mmCIF file of C-alpha atoms in Angstrom:
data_model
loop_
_atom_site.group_PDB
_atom_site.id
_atom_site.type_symbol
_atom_site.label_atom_id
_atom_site.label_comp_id
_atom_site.label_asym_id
_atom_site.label_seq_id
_atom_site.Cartn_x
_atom_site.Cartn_y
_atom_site.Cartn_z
ATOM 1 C CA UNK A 3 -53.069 0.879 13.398
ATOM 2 C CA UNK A 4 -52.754 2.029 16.974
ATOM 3 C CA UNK A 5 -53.176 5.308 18.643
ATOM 4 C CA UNK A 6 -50.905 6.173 21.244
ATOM 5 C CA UNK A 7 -52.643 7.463 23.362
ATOM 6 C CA UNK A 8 -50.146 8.461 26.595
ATOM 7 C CA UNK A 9 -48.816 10.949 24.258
ATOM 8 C CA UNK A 10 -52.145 11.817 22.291
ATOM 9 C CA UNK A 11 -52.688 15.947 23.599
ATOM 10 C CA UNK A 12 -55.677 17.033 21.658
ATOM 11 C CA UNK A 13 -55.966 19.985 23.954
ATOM 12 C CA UNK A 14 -52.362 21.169 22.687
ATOM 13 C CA UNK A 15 -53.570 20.081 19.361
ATOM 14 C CA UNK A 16 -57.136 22.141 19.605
ATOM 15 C CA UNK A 17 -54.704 25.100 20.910
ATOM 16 C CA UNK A 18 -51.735 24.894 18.096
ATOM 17 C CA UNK A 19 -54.476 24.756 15.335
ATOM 18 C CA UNK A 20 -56.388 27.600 16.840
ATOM 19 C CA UNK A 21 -53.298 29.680 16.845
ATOM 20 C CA UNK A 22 -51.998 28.909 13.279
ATOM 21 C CA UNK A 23 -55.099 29.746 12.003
ATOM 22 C CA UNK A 24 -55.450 32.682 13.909
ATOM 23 C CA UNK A 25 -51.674 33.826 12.725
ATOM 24 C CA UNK A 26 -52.641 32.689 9.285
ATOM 25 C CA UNK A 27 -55.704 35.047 9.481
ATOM 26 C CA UNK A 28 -53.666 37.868 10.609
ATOM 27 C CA UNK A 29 -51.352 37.674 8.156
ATOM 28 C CA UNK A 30 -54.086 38.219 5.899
ATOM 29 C CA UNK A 31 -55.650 40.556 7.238
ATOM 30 C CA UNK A 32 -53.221 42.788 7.951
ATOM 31 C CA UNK A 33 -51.042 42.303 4.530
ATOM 32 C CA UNK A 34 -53.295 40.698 2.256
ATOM 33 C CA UNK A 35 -50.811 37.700 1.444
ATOM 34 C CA UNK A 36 -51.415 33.942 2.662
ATOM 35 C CA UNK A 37 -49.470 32.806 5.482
ATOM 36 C CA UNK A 38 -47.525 30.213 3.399
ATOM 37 C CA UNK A 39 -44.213 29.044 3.947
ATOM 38 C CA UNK A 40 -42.447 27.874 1.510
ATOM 39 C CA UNK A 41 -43.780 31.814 0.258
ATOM 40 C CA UNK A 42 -42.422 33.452 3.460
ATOM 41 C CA UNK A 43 -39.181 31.686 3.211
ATOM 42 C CA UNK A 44 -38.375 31.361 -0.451
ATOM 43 C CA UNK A 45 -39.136 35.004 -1.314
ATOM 44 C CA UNK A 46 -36.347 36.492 1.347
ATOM 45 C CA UNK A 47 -34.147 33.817 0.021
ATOM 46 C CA UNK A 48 -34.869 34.677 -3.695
ATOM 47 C CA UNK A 49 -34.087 38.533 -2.987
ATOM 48 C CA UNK A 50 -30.924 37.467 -1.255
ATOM 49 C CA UNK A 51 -29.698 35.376 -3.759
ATOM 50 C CA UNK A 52 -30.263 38.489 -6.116
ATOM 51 C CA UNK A 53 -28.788 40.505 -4.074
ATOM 52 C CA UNK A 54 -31.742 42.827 -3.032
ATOM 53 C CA UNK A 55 -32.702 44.756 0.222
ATOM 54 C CA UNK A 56 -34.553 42.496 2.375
ATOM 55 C CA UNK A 57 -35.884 45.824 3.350
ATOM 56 C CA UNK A 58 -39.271 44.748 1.538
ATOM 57 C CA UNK A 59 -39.435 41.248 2.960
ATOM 58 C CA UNK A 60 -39.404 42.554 6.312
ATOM 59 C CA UNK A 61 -43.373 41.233 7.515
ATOM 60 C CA UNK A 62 -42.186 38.052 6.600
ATOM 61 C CA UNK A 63 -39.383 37.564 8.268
ATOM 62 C CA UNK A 64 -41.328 39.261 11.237
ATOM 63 C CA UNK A 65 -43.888 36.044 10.693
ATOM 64 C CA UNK A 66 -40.823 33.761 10.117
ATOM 65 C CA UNK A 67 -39.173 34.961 13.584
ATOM 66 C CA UNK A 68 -41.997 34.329 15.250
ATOM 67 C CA UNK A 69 -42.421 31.055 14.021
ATOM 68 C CA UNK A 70 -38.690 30.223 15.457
ATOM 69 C CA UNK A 71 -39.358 32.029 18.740
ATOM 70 C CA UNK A 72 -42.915 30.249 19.145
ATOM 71 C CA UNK A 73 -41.027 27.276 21.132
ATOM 72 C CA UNK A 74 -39.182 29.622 23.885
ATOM 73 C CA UNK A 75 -42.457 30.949 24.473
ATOM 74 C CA UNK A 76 -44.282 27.862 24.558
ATOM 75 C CA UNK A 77 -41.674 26.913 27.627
ATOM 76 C CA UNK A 78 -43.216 29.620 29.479
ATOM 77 C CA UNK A 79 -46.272 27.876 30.043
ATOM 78 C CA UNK A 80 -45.687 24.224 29.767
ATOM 79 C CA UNK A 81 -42.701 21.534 28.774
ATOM 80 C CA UNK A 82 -41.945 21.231 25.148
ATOM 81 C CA UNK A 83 -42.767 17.272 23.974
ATOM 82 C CA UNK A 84 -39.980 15.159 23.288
ATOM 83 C CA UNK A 85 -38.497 15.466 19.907
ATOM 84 C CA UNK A 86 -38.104 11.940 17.685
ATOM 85 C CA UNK A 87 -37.385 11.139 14.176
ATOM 86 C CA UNK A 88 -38.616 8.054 12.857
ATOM 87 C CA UNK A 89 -35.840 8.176 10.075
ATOM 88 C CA UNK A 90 -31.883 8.738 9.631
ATOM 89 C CA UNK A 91 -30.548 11.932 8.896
ATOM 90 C CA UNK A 92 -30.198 10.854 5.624
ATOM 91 C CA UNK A 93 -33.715 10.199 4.859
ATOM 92 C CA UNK A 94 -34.934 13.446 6.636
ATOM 93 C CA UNK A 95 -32.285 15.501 4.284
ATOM 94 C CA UNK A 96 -33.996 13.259 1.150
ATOM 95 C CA UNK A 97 -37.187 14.028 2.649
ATOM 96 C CA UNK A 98 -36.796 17.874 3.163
ATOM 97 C CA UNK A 99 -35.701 18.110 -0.321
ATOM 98 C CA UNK A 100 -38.786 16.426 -1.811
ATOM 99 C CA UNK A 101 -41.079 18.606 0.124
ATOM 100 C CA UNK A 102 -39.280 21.787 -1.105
ATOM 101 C CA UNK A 103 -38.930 20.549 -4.530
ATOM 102 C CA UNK A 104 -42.808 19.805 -3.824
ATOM 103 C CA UNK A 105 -43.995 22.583 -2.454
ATOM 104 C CA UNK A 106 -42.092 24.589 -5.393
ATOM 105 C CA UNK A 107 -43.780 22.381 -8.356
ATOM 106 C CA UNK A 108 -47.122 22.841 -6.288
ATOM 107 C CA UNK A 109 -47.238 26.608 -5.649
ATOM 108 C CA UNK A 110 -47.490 26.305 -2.161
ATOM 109 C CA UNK A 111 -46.902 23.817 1.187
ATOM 110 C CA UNK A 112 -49.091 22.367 3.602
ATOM 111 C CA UNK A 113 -49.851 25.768 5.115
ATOM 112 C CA UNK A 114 -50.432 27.844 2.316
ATOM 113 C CA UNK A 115 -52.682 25.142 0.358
ATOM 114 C CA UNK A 116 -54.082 23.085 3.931
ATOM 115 C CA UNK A 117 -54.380 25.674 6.248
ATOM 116 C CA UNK A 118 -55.043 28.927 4.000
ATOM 117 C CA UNK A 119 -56.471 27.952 1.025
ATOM 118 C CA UNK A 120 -59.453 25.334 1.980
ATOM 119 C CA UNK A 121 -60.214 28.064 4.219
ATOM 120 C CA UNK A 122 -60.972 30.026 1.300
ATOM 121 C CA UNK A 123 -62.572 27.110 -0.273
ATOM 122 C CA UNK A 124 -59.693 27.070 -3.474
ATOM 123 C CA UNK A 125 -60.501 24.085 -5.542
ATOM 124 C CA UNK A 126 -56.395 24.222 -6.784
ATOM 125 C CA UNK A 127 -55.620 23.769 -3.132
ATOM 126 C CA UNK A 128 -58.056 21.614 -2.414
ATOM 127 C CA UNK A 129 -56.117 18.970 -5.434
ATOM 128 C CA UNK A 130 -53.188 19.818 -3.804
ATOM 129 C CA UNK A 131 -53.555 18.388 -0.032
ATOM 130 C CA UNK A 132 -55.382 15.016 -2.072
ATOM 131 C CA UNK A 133 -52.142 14.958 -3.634
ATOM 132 C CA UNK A 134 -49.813 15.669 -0.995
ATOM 133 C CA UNK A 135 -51.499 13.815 1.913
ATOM 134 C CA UNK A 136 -51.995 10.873 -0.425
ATOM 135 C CA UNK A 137 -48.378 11.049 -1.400
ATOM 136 C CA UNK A 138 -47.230 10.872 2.538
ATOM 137 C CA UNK A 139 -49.981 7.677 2.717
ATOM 138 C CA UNK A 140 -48.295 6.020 0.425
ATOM 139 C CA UNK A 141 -45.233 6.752 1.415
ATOM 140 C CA UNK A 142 -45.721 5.350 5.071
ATOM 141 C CA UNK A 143 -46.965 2.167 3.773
ATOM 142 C CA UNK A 144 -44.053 1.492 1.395
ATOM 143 C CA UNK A 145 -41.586 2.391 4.037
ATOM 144 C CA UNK A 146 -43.265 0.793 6.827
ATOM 145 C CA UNK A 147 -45.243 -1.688 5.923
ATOM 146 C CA UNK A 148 -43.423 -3.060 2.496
ATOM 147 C CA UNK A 149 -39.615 -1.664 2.773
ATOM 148 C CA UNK A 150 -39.728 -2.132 6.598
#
């Protein structure tokens, strides 16, 4: 394994982290919900599909806008990194899917089990990111090391 380390920003790193887990603490602070979002998106998409007001969901799509508009802002003070997929379209559609259908079966994503709940010391999230992370380990080293 090699680091690359023209592109390796651990400033930007050390200043993204900070911030999500500053919004993440916000969030619950100010609405006593965790900041995760498969959560944040899949409960404006259930009351949709139902036909509801999104009326109630309005704090998270507030937290979901900002997400989107986090990269225009971000060009204010500095130039976005280059984006790159290591995959096809393909396999990032077959990828999205299992994390969604992952993140459903697991009651929560990355943010709401990695960033949220190991703050909060949750031994249910705590399984979860083992599982998950170890799932993307092995997942790299089939694809890159035995598939490719």
């Amino acid at each position: 394994m090699t680091l690359d380390w023209i592109h390796f920003t651990p400033g930007a790193a050390l200043a993204g982290g900070a911030l999500i887990g500053l919004a993440s603490a916000l969030y619950l602070l100010g609405n006593g919900r965790i900041a995760g979002i498969a959560g944040l998106v899949g409960e404006p998409l259930a009351a949709l599909l139902r036909g509801q007001s999104l009326a109630p969901q309005a704090s998270r799509l507030l937290f979901l806008l900002g997400l989107l508009l986090s990269p225009w802002l971000w060009q204010l003070a500095a130039d976005l990194p280059a984006r790159q997929a290591g995959a096809s379209t393909g396999g990032l559609v077959v990828a999205g899917l299992l994390v969604g259908f992952g993140s459903r079966l697991g009651n929560g994503c990355t943010s709401g089990h990695g960033v949220c709940g190991l703050s909060r010391l949750s031994g249910r999230s705590l399984v979860n990111v083992l599982v998950f992370m170890g799932a993307g380990f092995a997942t790299v080293a089939v694809t890159r090391h035995l598939l490719g």
